[in-house]
Short mmCIF file of C-alpha atoms and ligand atoms in Angstrom, two decimals:
data_model
loop_
_atom_site.label_atom_id
_atom_site.label_comp_id
_atom_site.label_asym_id
_atom_site.label_seq_id
_atom_site.Cartn_x
_atom_site.Cartn_y
_atom_site.Cartn_z
CA MET A 1 91.41 -60.78 -111.23
CA ALA A 2 88.64 -62.92 -109.89
CA ASP A 3 88.12 -63.02 -106.19
CA THR A 4 85.95 -65.99 -105.36
CA LYS A 5 84.52 -65.91 -101.87
CA ASP A 6 81.79 -67.59 -99.96
CA ILE A 7 78.88 -65.20 -99.72
CA PRO A 8 75.78 -66.82 -98.38
CA SER A 9 73.46 -64.67 -100.48
CA SER A 10 69.87 -65.73 -99.83
CA GLY A 11 70.90 -69.36 -99.88
CA GLU A 12 71.97 -69.23 -103.51
CA GLY A 13 75.57 -70.26 -102.92
CA GLU A 14 78.90 -68.77 -103.90
CA ILE A 15 79.43 -65.48 -105.66
CA ALA A 16 82.61 -64.42 -107.49
CA THR A 17 83.42 -60.73 -107.36
CA PHE A 18 85.38 -59.04 -110.17
CA GLN A 19 87.14 -55.75 -109.60
CA LEU A 20 87.19 -53.87 -112.88
CA GLY A 21 87.99 -50.18 -113.43
CA GLY A 22 87.25 -49.31 -109.81
CA LYS A 23 83.87 -51.06 -109.86
CA SER A 24 83.00 -54.44 -108.52
CA TYR A 25 80.71 -56.97 -110.14
CA ASP A 26 79.21 -60.13 -108.68
CA PHE A 27 78.80 -63.29 -110.72
CA PRO A 28 77.17 -66.52 -109.58
CA VAL A 29 79.26 -69.65 -109.10
CA VAL A 30 77.84 -72.80 -110.67
CA ILE A 31 78.67 -75.97 -108.73
CA GLY A 32 78.64 -79.36 -110.44
CA THR A 33 77.47 -82.61 -108.87
CA GLU A 34 81.11 -83.65 -108.29
CA GLY A 35 81.91 -80.29 -106.68
CA GLU A 36 83.51 -78.60 -109.70
CA LYS A 37 83.06 -74.85 -109.64
CA GLY A 38 82.63 -72.42 -112.52
CA ILE A 39 82.01 -68.69 -112.52
CA ASP A 40 78.99 -67.94 -114.69
CA ILE A 41 80.18 -64.90 -116.62
CA SER A 42 77.42 -64.98 -119.23
CA SER A 43 76.43 -61.39 -118.36
CA LEU A 44 80.06 -60.13 -118.22
CA ARG A 45 80.12 -58.30 -121.56
CA SER A 46 76.72 -56.69 -121.26
CA ARG A 47 77.58 -55.43 -117.77
CA THR A 48 81.24 -54.46 -118.15
CA GLY A 49 82.06 -54.27 -121.87
CA TYR A 50 84.83 -56.83 -121.32
CA ILE A 51 85.11 -60.39 -122.55
CA THR A 52 87.33 -63.17 -121.19
CA LEU A 53 90.31 -64.40 -123.22
CA ASP A 54 91.23 -68.07 -122.81
CA GLU A 55 92.99 -69.43 -125.88
CA GLY A 56 92.74 -73.19 -125.98
CA PHE A 57 89.78 -72.96 -123.53
CA ALA A 58 91.85 -74.50 -120.72
CA ASN A 59 89.84 -72.52 -118.16
CA THR A 60 86.54 -72.26 -119.95
CA GLY A 61 83.49 -74.42 -119.37
CA SER A 62 81.57 -74.37 -122.65
CA CYS A 63 78.46 -76.12 -121.31
CA GLN A 64 76.89 -78.02 -118.45
CA SER A 65 76.71 -81.71 -119.27
CA LYS A 66 75.42 -84.88 -117.61
CA ILE A 67 77.36 -87.39 -119.69
CA THR A 68 80.95 -87.82 -118.49
CA TYR A 69 82.98 -86.65 -115.51
CA ILE A 70 86.78 -86.43 -115.41
CA ASP A 71 88.92 -85.57 -112.40
CA GLY A 72 92.26 -84.97 -114.10
CA GLU A 73 94.18 -84.56 -110.86
CA LYS A 74 93.05 -87.89 -109.45
CA GLY A 75 92.91 -89.74 -112.78
CA ARG A 76 89.17 -90.48 -112.46
CA LEU A 77 86.80 -90.97 -115.37
CA CYS A 78 83.08 -91.81 -115.03
CA TYR A 79 80.43 -92.44 -117.66
CA ARG A 80 77.05 -91.21 -116.36
CA GLY A 81 78.42 -91.57 -112.82
CA ILE A 82 79.91 -95.07 -113.20
CA PRO A 83 83.72 -95.37 -112.93
CA ILE A 84 85.47 -96.43 -116.13
CA GLU A 85 87.18 -99.32 -114.31
CA VAL A 86 83.75 -100.76 -113.39
CA MET A 87 82.51 -100.44 -116.97
CA ALA A 88 85.74 -101.96 -118.35
CA GLU A 89 85.45 -104.91 -115.97
CA ASN A 90 81.74 -105.66 -116.47
CA SER A 91 80.32 -104.11 -119.60
CA THR A 92 80.50 -104.22 -123.38
CA PHE A 93 80.87 -101.44 -125.91
CA ILE A 94 77.21 -101.63 -126.95
CA GLU A 95 75.90 -101.56 -123.38
CA THR A 96 78.23 -98.63 -122.65
CA ALA A 97 76.96 -96.87 -125.77
CA TYR A 98 73.39 -97.23 -124.47
CA LEU A 99 74.40 -95.87 -121.07
CA ILE A 100 76.19 -92.90 -122.59
CA ILE A 101 73.45 -92.05 -125.07
CA TYR A 102 70.39 -92.61 -122.86
CA GLY A 103 71.78 -91.93 -119.37
CA ASP A 104 71.00 -95.27 -117.67
CA LEU A 105 72.11 -98.85 -117.94
CA PRO A 106 69.60 -100.69 -120.13
CA THR A 107 67.19 -103.29 -118.78
CA ARG A 108 67.51 -106.72 -120.38
CA ARG A 109 64.68 -105.87 -122.76
CA GLN A 110 66.14 -102.48 -123.67
CA MET A 111 69.54 -104.05 -124.23
CA SER A 112 68.11 -106.70 -126.51
CA ASP A 113 66.08 -104.17 -128.54
CA PHE A 114 69.05 -101.83 -128.84
CA SER A 115 71.46 -104.58 -129.91
CA GLN A 116 68.91 -105.82 -132.48
CA LYS A 117 68.46 -102.33 -133.84
CA VAL A 118 72.22 -101.86 -134.16
CA LEU A 119 72.53 -105.25 -135.85
CA ARG A 120 69.67 -104.58 -138.31
CA ASN A 121 71.44 -101.42 -139.43
CA ALA A 122 74.78 -103.07 -140.16
CA ASN A 123 74.46 -103.12 -143.94
CA LEU A 124 75.11 -100.03 -145.99
CA HIS A 125 72.59 -98.85 -148.56
CA GLU A 126 73.63 -100.75 -151.69
CA ALA A 127 74.11 -97.50 -153.59
CA MET A 128 76.78 -96.51 -151.08
CA LEU A 129 78.90 -99.49 -152.06
CA HIS A 130 79.76 -97.65 -155.29
CA PHE A 131 81.95 -95.39 -153.16
CA PHE A 132 84.19 -98.40 -152.66
CA GLU A 133 84.36 -99.18 -156.36
CA GLY A 134 86.68 -96.47 -157.58
CA ALA A 135 85.02 -93.30 -156.24
CA PHE A 136 87.87 -92.92 -153.73
CA PRO A 137 91.49 -93.63 -154.72
CA PHE A 138 93.29 -96.48 -152.93
CA THR A 139 95.62 -93.90 -151.43
CA ALA A 140 92.81 -91.98 -149.69
CA HIS A 141 93.16 -91.67 -145.93
CA PRO A 142 90.45 -93.72 -144.17
CA MET A 143 89.55 -90.76 -141.94
CA SER A 144 88.82 -88.69 -145.03
CA ILE A 145 86.57 -91.44 -146.39
CA LEU A 146 84.90 -91.91 -143.00
CA SER A 147 84.05 -88.27 -142.57
CA SER A 148 82.67 -88.03 -146.12
CA LEU A 149 80.56 -91.17 -145.89
CA LEU A 150 79.13 -90.38 -142.45
CA ASN A 151 77.93 -87.05 -143.78
CA SER A 152 76.64 -88.67 -146.97
CA LEU A 153 74.45 -91.04 -144.89
CA GLY A 154 72.09 -88.08 -144.64
CA CYS A 155 71.49 -88.33 -148.41
CA TYR A 156 70.19 -91.90 -148.02
CA TYR A 157 67.99 -91.27 -144.98
CA PRO A 158 66.37 -87.89 -145.76
CA ASN A 159 63.66 -88.45 -143.14
CA MET A 160 66.41 -88.15 -140.49
CA VAL A 161 67.86 -84.96 -142.00
CA THR A 162 64.97 -82.55 -142.21
CA ASN A 163 66.58 -79.27 -141.13
CA ASP A 164 63.85 -79.21 -138.51
CA ARG A 165 65.21 -80.05 -135.06
CA GLU A 166 61.92 -81.42 -133.72
CA LYS A 167 61.55 -83.79 -136.66
CA ASP A 168 65.23 -84.85 -136.49
CA LEU A 169 64.68 -85.69 -132.82
CA GLU A 170 61.66 -87.88 -133.65
CA SER A 171 63.99 -90.18 -135.61
CA PHE A 172 66.88 -89.87 -133.13
CA ASP A 173 66.73 -93.49 -131.86
CA ASP A 174 66.91 -94.84 -135.41
CA ALA A 175 69.63 -92.41 -136.46
CA ALA A 176 71.74 -93.23 -133.37
CA ALA A 177 71.56 -97.01 -133.93
CA LEU A 178 72.17 -96.54 -137.64
CA LEU A 179 75.30 -94.46 -137.04
CA LEU A 180 76.71 -96.79 -134.39
CA SER A 181 76.30 -99.71 -136.73
CA LYS A 182 77.24 -98.22 -140.06
CA VAL A 183 80.37 -96.43 -138.84
CA ARG A 184 81.85 -99.89 -138.26
CA THR A 185 80.78 -101.17 -141.69
CA ILE A 186 82.14 -98.08 -143.45
CA ALA A 187 85.44 -98.51 -141.60
CA ALA A 188 85.82 -102.18 -142.51
CA MET A 189 84.82 -101.64 -146.13
CA THR A 190 87.30 -98.78 -146.42
CA TYR A 191 90.06 -101.13 -145.30
CA ARG A 192 88.93 -103.79 -147.82
CA MET A 193 88.76 -101.29 -150.67
CA LYS A 194 92.17 -99.79 -149.87
CA ASN A 195 93.70 -103.26 -149.94
CA GLY A 196 91.96 -104.39 -153.13
CA LEU A 197 89.94 -107.01 -151.23
CA PRO A 198 86.31 -108.02 -151.87
CA LEU A 199 83.80 -106.36 -149.55
CA ILE A 200 82.54 -108.63 -146.77
CA TYR A 201 78.99 -108.16 -145.50
CA PRO A 202 78.12 -108.22 -141.79
CA LYS A 203 76.63 -111.38 -140.28
CA LYS A 204 73.48 -111.56 -138.18
CA ASP A 205 74.83 -113.90 -135.50
CA LEU A 206 77.93 -111.92 -134.48
CA GLY A 207 78.36 -109.32 -131.76
CA TYR A 208 79.47 -105.78 -132.53
CA SER A 209 83.25 -106.14 -132.29
CA GLN A 210 83.32 -109.65 -133.71
CA ASN A 211 81.31 -108.49 -136.71
CA PHE A 212 83.84 -105.75 -137.29
CA LEU A 213 86.73 -108.22 -137.24
CA HIS A 214 84.74 -110.51 -139.57
CA MET A 215 84.17 -107.69 -142.08
CA MET A 216 87.87 -106.75 -141.85
CA PHE A 217 89.52 -110.15 -142.07
CA SER A 218 87.15 -112.84 -143.42
CA GLU A 219 87.50 -113.87 -147.05
CA PRO A 220 84.84 -115.35 -149.35
CA TYR A 221 86.72 -118.66 -149.11
CA HIS A 222 87.80 -118.38 -145.46
CA GLU A 223 85.88 -117.36 -142.37
CA TYR A 224 87.92 -115.43 -139.79
CA TYR A 225 87.27 -116.51 -136.20
CA PRO A 226 89.07 -114.24 -133.76
CA HIS A 227 90.13 -115.55 -130.35
CA ASP A 228 87.67 -114.41 -127.66
CA ASP A 229 90.39 -112.41 -125.96
CA VAL A 230 91.09 -110.53 -129.17
CA THR A 231 87.42 -109.64 -129.62
CA LYS A 232 87.28 -108.61 -125.95
CA ALA A 233 90.39 -106.43 -126.30
CA LEU A 234 88.93 -104.63 -129.31
CA ASP A 235 85.60 -104.19 -127.51
CA LEU A 236 87.48 -102.82 -124.50
CA ILE A 237 89.35 -100.29 -126.64
CA LEU A 238 86.04 -99.09 -128.10
CA LEU A 239 84.44 -98.93 -124.64
CA LEU A 240 87.36 -96.92 -123.23
CA HIS A 241 87.04 -94.38 -126.05
CA SER A 242 83.25 -93.99 -125.79
CA ASP A 243 83.26 -90.49 -124.36
CA HIS A 244 85.66 -88.01 -122.84
CA GLU A 245 83.63 -84.86 -122.19
CA GLN A 246 84.62 -81.63 -123.97
CA ASN A 247 87.63 -82.79 -126.01
CA CYS A 248 88.38 -81.19 -129.38
CA SER A 249 86.18 -83.49 -131.51
CA THR A 250 83.24 -83.58 -129.09
CA SER A 251 83.30 -79.81 -128.74
CA THR A 252 83.31 -79.67 -132.55
CA VAL A 253 80.24 -81.92 -132.67
CA ARG A 254 78.49 -79.71 -130.10
CA MET A 255 79.43 -76.57 -131.97
CA VAL A 256 78.11 -77.88 -135.29
CA ALA A 257 74.99 -79.23 -133.55
CA SER A 258 74.37 -75.82 -131.98
CA SER A 259 73.73 -74.36 -135.44
CA GLY A 260 70.80 -76.78 -135.80
CA ALA A 261 72.80 -79.13 -138.05
CA ASN A 262 71.70 -82.77 -138.20
CA LEU A 263 73.37 -85.66 -136.39
CA PHE A 264 75.20 -87.03 -139.45
CA ALA A 265 76.73 -83.67 -140.38
CA SER A 266 77.75 -83.03 -136.77
CA VAL A 267 79.55 -86.36 -136.21
CA SER A 268 81.21 -86.06 -139.61
CA ALA A 269 82.77 -82.79 -138.39
CA GLY A 270 83.83 -84.62 -135.22
CA VAL A 271 85.77 -87.13 -137.33
CA CYS A 272 87.67 -84.27 -139.00
CA ALA A 273 88.64 -82.83 -135.62
CA LEU A 274 89.67 -86.23 -134.31
CA TRP A 275 92.01 -86.80 -137.26
CA GLY A 276 94.66 -84.35 -136.01
CA PRO A 277 97.87 -85.78 -134.49
CA LEU A 278 97.39 -83.84 -131.25
CA HIS A 279 94.03 -85.58 -130.75
CA GLY A 280 92.95 -88.99 -132.13
CA GLY A 281 95.77 -89.09 -134.65
CA ALA A 282 98.21 -89.55 -131.77
CA ASN A 283 97.66 -93.34 -131.71
CA MET A 284 99.16 -93.54 -135.22
CA ALA A 285 101.95 -91.19 -134.25
CA VAL A 286 102.82 -93.38 -131.23
CA ILE A 287 103.44 -96.42 -133.45
CA LYS A 288 105.50 -94.35 -135.90
CA MET A 289 107.57 -93.12 -132.95
CA LEU A 290 108.06 -96.63 -131.51
CA GLU A 291 109.05 -97.98 -134.93
CA GLU A 292 111.53 -95.16 -135.37
CA ILE A 293 113.10 -95.94 -132.01
CA TYR A 294 113.20 -99.65 -132.94
CA ARG A 295 114.90 -98.89 -136.28
CA ASP A 296 117.43 -96.57 -134.61
CA GLY A 297 118.32 -99.28 -132.09
CA ASP A 298 118.10 -96.55 -129.47
CA ASP A 299 116.70 -97.30 -126.00
CA GLY A 300 114.45 -94.25 -126.29
CA THR A 301 116.89 -91.82 -124.68
CA ARG A 302 117.44 -89.87 -127.90
CA PHE A 303 113.72 -89.45 -128.43
CA ILE A 304 113.14 -88.34 -124.87
CA GLU A 305 115.97 -85.81 -125.09
CA ALA A 306 114.52 -84.45 -128.38
CA ALA A 307 111.09 -84.13 -126.74
CA LYS A 308 112.62 -82.30 -123.78
CA GLY A 309 114.40 -79.94 -126.16
CA GLY A 310 111.09 -79.11 -127.85
CA LYS A 311 112.17 -80.69 -131.17
CA THR A 312 109.39 -83.25 -131.02
CA ARG A 313 106.75 -84.52 -128.59
CA LEU A 314 106.65 -87.84 -126.88
CA MET A 315 103.50 -89.05 -128.60
CA GLY A 316 100.92 -90.69 -126.34
CA PHE A 317 102.18 -88.64 -123.41
CA GLY A 318 100.49 -85.68 -121.77
CA HIS A 319 96.89 -84.62 -121.64
CA ARG A 320 95.09 -81.33 -121.28
CA ILE A 321 92.96 -82.67 -118.43
CA TYR A 322 94.86 -85.56 -116.82
CA LYS A 323 97.66 -84.41 -114.59
CA SER A 324 98.12 -87.94 -113.32
CA TYR A 325 97.85 -91.35 -115.00
CA ASP A 326 95.08 -91.55 -117.62
CA PRO A 327 92.91 -94.37 -116.17
CA ARG A 328 92.26 -95.68 -119.69
CA ALA A 329 95.99 -96.07 -120.32
CA LYS A 330 96.32 -98.08 -117.10
CA ILE A 331 93.56 -100.50 -118.17
CA LEU A 332 95.02 -100.83 -121.67
CA SER A 333 98.59 -101.40 -120.50
CA GLU A 334 97.31 -104.47 -118.62
CA ALA A 335 95.12 -105.61 -121.54
CA ALA A 336 98.10 -105.34 -123.92
CA ASP A 337 100.00 -108.14 -122.18
CA LYS A 338 96.97 -110.45 -122.51
CA VAL A 339 96.49 -109.75 -126.21
CA PHE A 340 100.16 -110.27 -127.00
CA HIS A 341 100.04 -113.59 -125.22
CA VAL A 342 96.97 -114.69 -127.21
CA MET A 343 98.47 -113.51 -130.48
CA ARG A 344 101.53 -115.59 -129.58
CA LYS A 345 103.69 -112.50 -129.63
CA LYS A 346 105.12 -113.05 -126.21
CA LYS A 347 107.69 -110.35 -126.78
CA ASP A 348 106.45 -107.63 -129.05
CA PRO A 349 109.42 -105.31 -129.57
CA LEU A 350 107.20 -102.22 -129.82
CA LEU A 351 105.43 -103.01 -126.55
CA GLU A 352 108.81 -103.57 -124.92
CA ILE A 353 109.98 -100.18 -126.19
CA ALA A 354 106.72 -98.54 -125.05
CA LYS A 355 107.13 -99.91 -121.52
CA ARG A 356 110.80 -98.86 -121.41
CA LEU A 357 109.96 -95.41 -122.71
CA GLU A 358 107.24 -95.01 -120.09
CA GLU A 359 109.65 -96.05 -117.35
CA LYS A 360 112.29 -93.59 -118.52
CA ALA A 361 109.88 -90.69 -119.00
CA ARG A 362 108.22 -91.23 -115.65
CA SER A 363 111.51 -90.94 -113.82
CA ASP A 364 112.65 -87.87 -115.76
CA PRO A 365 112.20 -84.49 -113.98
CA TYR A 366 111.02 -82.83 -117.25
CA PHE A 367 107.99 -85.13 -117.47
CA ILE A 368 107.44 -85.24 -113.69
CA GLU A 369 107.40 -81.45 -113.33
CA ARG A 370 104.92 -81.09 -116.19
CA ASN A 371 102.71 -83.96 -115.01
CA LEU A 372 103.14 -85.81 -118.30
CA TYR A 373 101.86 -89.39 -118.09
CA PRO A 374 100.88 -91.91 -120.77
CA ASN A 375 97.46 -91.20 -122.26
CA VAL A 376 95.01 -93.65 -123.85
CA ASP A 377 96.84 -93.53 -127.19
CA PHE A 378 100.10 -94.78 -125.76
CA TYR A 379 98.96 -98.42 -125.48
CA SER A 380 95.91 -98.62 -127.77
CA GLY A 381 98.09 -98.53 -130.89
CA THR A 382 100.26 -101.46 -129.81
CA ILE A 383 97.14 -103.59 -129.15
CA LEU A 384 95.49 -102.63 -132.44
CA LYS A 385 98.70 -103.42 -134.29
CA SER A 386 98.98 -106.86 -132.71
CA ILE A 387 95.36 -107.60 -133.70
CA GLY A 388 96.44 -106.95 -137.29
CA LEU A 389 94.99 -103.51 -137.89
CA PRO A 390 97.08 -101.27 -140.13
CA THR A 391 98.31 -98.02 -138.59
CA ASP A 392 96.18 -95.78 -140.80
CA MET A 393 93.05 -97.45 -139.37
CA PHE A 394 93.88 -96.63 -135.73
CA THR A 395 92.20 -93.25 -135.66
CA VAL A 396 89.20 -94.76 -137.45
CA LEU A 397 88.89 -97.24 -134.54
CA PHE A 398 88.99 -94.27 -132.17
CA ALA A 399 86.14 -92.69 -134.17
CA ILE A 400 84.05 -95.89 -133.94
CA GLY A 401 84.62 -95.90 -130.19
CA ARG A 402 83.82 -92.20 -129.77
CA MET A 403 80.55 -92.43 -131.71
CA PRO A 404 78.33 -92.96 -128.60
CA GLY A 405 79.81 -89.85 -127.00
CA TRP A 406 79.31 -87.70 -130.10
CA ILE A 407 75.72 -88.95 -130.44
CA ALA A 408 74.98 -88.27 -126.76
CA HIS A 409 76.46 -84.77 -126.92
CA TRP A 410 74.50 -83.99 -130.10
CA ARG A 411 71.34 -85.06 -128.27
CA GLU A 412 72.21 -82.97 -125.22
CA VAL A 413 72.57 -79.89 -127.42
CA ALA A 414 69.49 -80.70 -129.50
CA THR A 415 67.21 -81.26 -126.52
CA LYS A 416 68.40 -78.33 -124.42
CA PRO A 417 65.64 -75.82 -123.89
CA LYS A 418 66.65 -72.42 -125.27
CA SER A 419 69.81 -73.91 -126.79
CA LYS A 420 72.11 -71.18 -128.10
CA ILE A 421 74.33 -71.28 -131.16
CA ILE A 422 77.95 -71.55 -130.00
CA ARG A 423 79.69 -68.42 -131.12
CA PRO A 424 82.79 -67.34 -129.17
CA ARG A 425 84.21 -63.86 -129.33
CA GLN A 426 87.78 -62.73 -129.97
CA ILE A 427 90.20 -59.92 -129.31
CA TYR A 428 91.02 -58.44 -132.68
CA GLN A 429 94.76 -57.83 -133.16
CA GLY A 430 94.85 -57.01 -136.87
CA GLU A 431 95.48 -53.80 -138.75
CA VAL A 432 93.25 -50.81 -138.21
CA ASN A 433 92.03 -48.31 -140.78
CA LYS A 434 93.96 -49.93 -143.61
CA PRO A 435 93.34 -47.97 -146.80
CA TYR A 436 92.08 -49.64 -149.96
CA ILE A 437 94.57 -49.15 -152.81
CA LYS A 438 93.47 -49.90 -156.34
CA VAL A 439 95.26 -52.85 -157.90
CA ARG A 440 97.08 -50.73 -160.52
CA ASN A 441 98.70 -48.74 -157.73
CA ARG A 442 99.80 -51.56 -155.45
CA ASP A 443 103.40 -51.72 -156.70
CA ALA A 444 105.81 -50.08 -154.31
CA GLY A 445 106.82 -46.51 -154.99
CA ASP A 446 103.81 -45.31 -156.95
CA LEU A 447 102.96 -42.78 -154.29
CA GLN A 448 101.17 -40.22 -156.40
CA ASP A 449 98.50 -42.64 -157.59
CA TYR A 450 98.36 -44.16 -154.13
CA GLU A 451 97.58 -40.75 -152.58
CA SER A 452 94.80 -40.11 -155.02
CA ASP A 453 93.32 -43.54 -154.28
CA VAL A 454 93.42 -42.97 -150.57
CA SER A 455 91.94 -39.50 -150.72
CA LYS A 456 89.03 -40.96 -152.69
CA SER A 457 88.43 -43.87 -150.35
CA GLU A 458 85.63 -43.35 -147.88
CA GLY A 459 85.95 -43.40 -144.15
CA TYR A 460 89.62 -42.51 -143.78
CA GLY A 461 90.42 -39.11 -142.33
CA ALA A 462 93.46 -36.98 -143.07
CA ALA A 463 95.15 -38.15 -139.90
CA GLU A 464 95.22 -41.83 -141.00
CA ASN A 465 96.55 -40.90 -144.43
CA ALA A 466 99.23 -38.71 -142.94
CA SER A 467 100.42 -41.37 -140.48
CA PHE A 468 100.54 -43.97 -143.25
CA LYS A 469 102.74 -41.73 -145.35
CA ALA A 470 105.13 -41.02 -142.50
N1 ACO G 1 106.19 -84.47 -124.98
C1 ACO G 1 107.04 -83.52 -124.53
N2 ACO G 1 106.62 -82.39 -123.93
C2 ACO G 1 105.30 -82.22 -123.77
C3 ACO G 1 104.38 -83.17 -124.20
C4 ACO G 1 104.86 -84.33 -124.83
N3 ACO G 1 104.02 -85.27 -125.26
N4 ACO G 1 103.12 -82.74 -123.92
C5 ACO G 1 103.27 -81.56 -123.32
N5 ACO G 1 104.59 -81.24 -123.23
C6 ACO G 1 105.17 -80.07 -122.58
C7 ACO G 1 105.02 -78.83 -123.44
O1 ACO G 1 106.14 -78.66 -124.28
C8 ACO G 1 104.90 -77.76 -122.40
O2 ACO G 1 106.19 -77.51 -121.88
P1 ACO G 1 106.61 -76.00 -121.45
O3 ACO G 1 105.72 -75.68 -120.29
O4 ACO G 1 108.05 -76.10 -121.11
O5 ACO G 1 106.34 -75.14 -122.64
C9 ACO G 1 104.11 -78.42 -121.28
O6 ACO G 1 104.39 -79.81 -121.41
C10 ACO G 1 102.60 -78.19 -121.40
O7 ACO G 1 102.20 -78.56 -122.70
P2 ACO G 1 100.97 -77.95 -123.47
O8 ACO G 1 101.14 -78.16 -124.94
O9 ACO G 1 100.73 -76.55 -122.99
O10 ACO G 1 99.80 -78.86 -122.91
P3 ACO G 1 98.39 -78.98 -123.55
O11 ACO G 1 97.47 -79.30 -122.44
O12 ACO G 1 98.06 -77.81 -124.40
O13 ACO G 1 98.54 -80.21 -124.56
C11 ACO G 1 98.52 -82.35 -125.49
C12 ACO G 1 98.03 -81.46 -124.34
C13 ACO G 1 98.15 -81.71 -126.85
C14 ACO G 1 97.82 -83.71 -125.39
C15 ACO G 1 100.06 -82.52 -125.39
O14 ACO G 1 100.40 -83.11 -124.14
C16 ACO G 1 100.64 -83.32 -126.54
O15 ACO G 1 100.93 -82.74 -127.60
N6 ACO G 1 100.82 -84.66 -126.36
C17 ACO G 1 101.32 -85.50 -127.43
C18 ACO G 1 100.18 -85.81 -128.39
C19 ACO G 1 99.19 -86.79 -127.81
O16 ACO G 1 99.56 -87.81 -127.22
N7 ACO G 1 97.89 -86.48 -128.00
C20 ACO G 1 96.80 -87.34 -127.54
C21 ACO G 1 96.02 -86.65 -126.47
S1 ACO G 1 94.82 -87.72 -125.81
C22 ACO G 1 93.60 -87.76 -126.92
O17 ACO G 1 93.37 -86.89 -127.70
C23 ACO G 1 92.85 -88.95 -126.93
#
């Protein structure tokens, strides 16, 4: 339908021409800094009466953003212009968070101030600790607790939740550091509560990831000192999850933010979206799948055949954007070997199965033809498991990692001049002119009463009534 051609119109760049009902309409082409092209159809409906239909938004750009770039064909991912491989090699999660939120790498001074601010916010308001003393049942899913408590943070910091965007933005720096820090404390305390363990407070002399491991695994009578490589692997997992442009949860955060909602409410909605097994929940599903294969004693063939037959999906495989190897999965597959070595699990059966499964899938025409490669979830779960994290905490770890991205996207929406509420349209496919029938007449066969109801109802002409009867 769209005919995109190069028209050098007064130096303004490309124009896309639509042919519709014998008329032709020109729309400007927006070109991104990496050369991506999008047809700006924002005046389509007012000019033609038509809307576009793109279920799943696979062809729809919902915004222009400066945060993250992905080239799915080439398997490239950049945070604020810096390749993920460079960040993974040189940076930490907290430095990456600063970059993603504020747009530039921090100076030494900025880094120190930011880290201090994150550290100072590590404790929860004491009143919030009551949530871990019986308010939630032991059986509660940690993602459910996380989403609830992130939203409830707004109750404890009312100066950051004013319902006035300008005022909310004045406290943005504090709210961002607070969220980054407390999401980790909430996660660790949820784990402690669910396992009937005493809550462990954060310590002032530990880095971000080490503090998390301390709050998870230290005991009042025994300090937990993780191996450096374990702390680094966890930090790397968080860094690799920091942002991924317009995925389901980030788009949710942006949508909620577009209504004027505060940062806490918006990221809490992001957690709910992330929970689903087709998104962040896939890292849990991968481990369940690998364990199932292990129990069956199968080499993975049965699972692959079931996935090809549409009975199940090979979890941790495929991605809406990546049509080649997810660069994050590549980095993690290498990190996994290191962590297993450190944890003295030289041969982890699940990692062995994962590698075998990848090998099989990548030589199978079904997966080749559909460009299905391992995604970030394929290896992150095996690393998290070897560190000692229970499966139901995996998606929570993803949420901790994604927090910088959600915060940055909230800010982008909140600071956009003339920001619009996100409100897509639809093509209605439901019933038309359905008559209202009074409840006493809704049983089948009571036509006489039905007719009298219909004739009394407003807005329905004889023709509709007649066709209904026929
Ligand atoms: N296993 C088997 N077949 C698959 C898989 C898979 N994991 N993923 C896609 N396919 C097949 C589909 O059946 C479909 O085949 P068809 O053309 O014969 O109908 C084709 O590949 C295209 O699949 P879609 O569902 O249209 O692709 P989409 O882009 O909508 O989905 C998604 C992407 C949801 C990630 C999908 O690949 C999937 O379900 N993967 C498993 C879950 C997973 O790992 N999710 C994590 C994603 S990454 C993240 O959120 C961090």
